[in-house]
Coordinates of C-alpha atoms in Angstrom, one line a residue:
E1 CA 26.0 100.1 -129.3
K2 CA 28.4 97.2 -129.5
C3 CA 31.0 96.7 -126.9
N4 CA 34.5 96.6 -128.4
T5 CA 36.2 94.9 -125.4
C6 CA 35.0 93.1 -122.4
F7 CA 37.6 93.2 -119.6
S8 CA 37.6 90.4 -117.1
C9 CA 39.5 91.0 -113.9
D10 CA 40.2 88.0 -111.7
P11 CA 43.5 86.7 -110.2
G12 CA 42.3 83.2 -111.1
A13 CA 42.2 81.7 -114.6
L14 CA 39.5 82.4 -117.0
D15 CA 37.8 79.5 -118.7
D16 CA 39.2 78.8 -122.2
S17 CA 35.8 79.0 -123.8
V18 CA 35.3 82.6 -122.4
K19 CA 38.9 83.6 -123.3
A20 CA 38.3 82.5 -126.9
L21 CA 35.4 85.0 -127.3
E22 CA 36.1 87.9 -129.6
G23 CA 36.9 91.1 -127.7
T24 CA 37.6 89.4 -124.4
R25 CA 40.6 90.6 -122.4
H26 CA 41.4 88.9 -119.2
L27 CA 43.3 90.9 -116.6
Q28 CA 44.6 88.2 -114.3
M29 CA 45.2 90.4 -111.3
R30 CA 43.5 92.0 -108.3
G31 CA 40.9 94.8 -108.8
N32 CA 43.2 97.7 -107.7
D33 CA 45.9 96.6 -110.1
A34 CA 43.5 96.3 -113.0
I35 CA 42.1 99.8 -112.4
D36 CA 45.7 101.2 -112.4
L37 CA 46.5 99.3 -115.6
L38 CA 43.4 100.5 -117.4
Q39 CA 44.1 104.1 -116.3
K40 CA 47.7 103.8 -117.6
E41 CA 46.4 102.5 -120.9
G42 CA 43.7 105.2 -121.1
K43 CA 40.8 102.7 -121.2
T44 CA 37.3 103.5 -120.0
V45 CA 34.2 101.4 -119.4
N46 CA 30.5 102.0 -119.7
L47 CA 29.4 98.9 -117.8
W48 CA 30.9 97.8 -114.5
V49 CA 29.9 94.4 -113.2
S50 CA 31.5 93.3 -110.0
D51 CA 30.9 89.9 -108.4
M52 CA 33.9 89.8 -106.2
C53 CA 33.8 87.7 -103.1
L54 CA 35.6 89.9 -100.5
I55 CA 36.1 89.5 -96.8
D56 CA 34.8 93.1 -96.4
P57 CA 32.0 93.6 -98.9
K58 CA 32.3 97.4 -98.5
H59 CA 35.3 97.0 -100.9
Q60 CA 32.9 96.4 -103.7
V61 CA 31.8 100.1 -103.5
D62 CA 35.4 101.2 -102.9
H63 CA 36.5 99.6 -106.2
L64 CA 33.7 101.3 -108.1
V65 CA 34.5 104.7 -106.5
L66 CA 38.2 104.2 -107.3
A67 CA 37.4 103.4 -110.9
K68 CA 35.4 106.6 -111.2
E69 CA 38.1 108.7 -109.4
K70 CA 40.8 107.4 -111.8
G71 CA 38.7 108.1 -114.9
I72 CA 38.0 104.5 -115.8
L73 CA 34.2 104.7 -115.3
N74 CA 32.6 106.9 -117.9
D75 CA 29.8 109.3 -117.0
N76 CA 26.4 107.7 -117.3
S77 CA 27.8 104.3 -116.9
F78 CA 25.8 101.4 -115.7
F79 CA 27.0 99.2 -112.8
V80 CA 26.0 96.0 -111.1
L81 CA 27.5 95.1 -107.7
T82 CA 26.9 91.8 -106.0
L83 CA 27.1 92.4 -102.3
K84 CA 28.1 89.2 -100.6
F85 CA 27.5 89.6 -96.9
N86 CA 29.1 86.7 -95.0
T87 CA 28.6 88.0 -91.5
G88 CA 25.2 86.8 -90.3
H89 CA 22.4 85.6 -92.4
A90 CA 19.4 87.7 -91.1
K91 CA 17.5 89.5 -93.8
E92 CA 17.3 92.6 -91.6
T93 CA 21.1 92.7 -91.2
F94 CA 21.7 92.4 -94.9
D95 CA 19.1 95.0 -95.8
L96 CA 20.7 97.4 -93.3
F97 CA 24.1 96.8 -94.9
A98 CA 22.7 97.2 -98.4
R99 CA 21.1 100.5 -97.5
E100 CA 24.3 101.8 -95.9
E101 CA 26.3 100.9 -99.1
V102 CA 23.7 102.6 -101.4
K103 CA 23.9 105.7 -99.2
R104 CA 27.7 105.7 -99.4
L105 CA 27.5 105.4 -103.2
Q106 CA 25.0 108.3 -103.4
D107 CA 27.4 110.4 -101.2
K108 CA 30.4 109.6 -103.4
L109 CA 29.0 109.4 -106.9
P110 CA 26.1 111.0 -108.7
V111 CA 23.7 108.1 -108.7
E112 CA 20.3 108.3 -110.4

């Protein structure tokens, strides 16, 4: 199934070559504001890809859960989250953090 619109959410500028692509809509704002705008406009998404670089990477999951709670994320949607863990570089520390976030997702959303 073809995607009608690809929403890009980033407070920064989007490259002109990407903006020129048919069906691209850049929301030049923070994630929470974009979620509120999409909810107000009655928009939904089937694929959520988040590559935000956040001070607290737990906010990646928070944004995904908020999108679901506000009706933006459709049932049976796919999602990709990049967890950027900037505190320590040990594999064991990252793996523990990743397991905690997966558990948190499973507790908040029906994840298969």
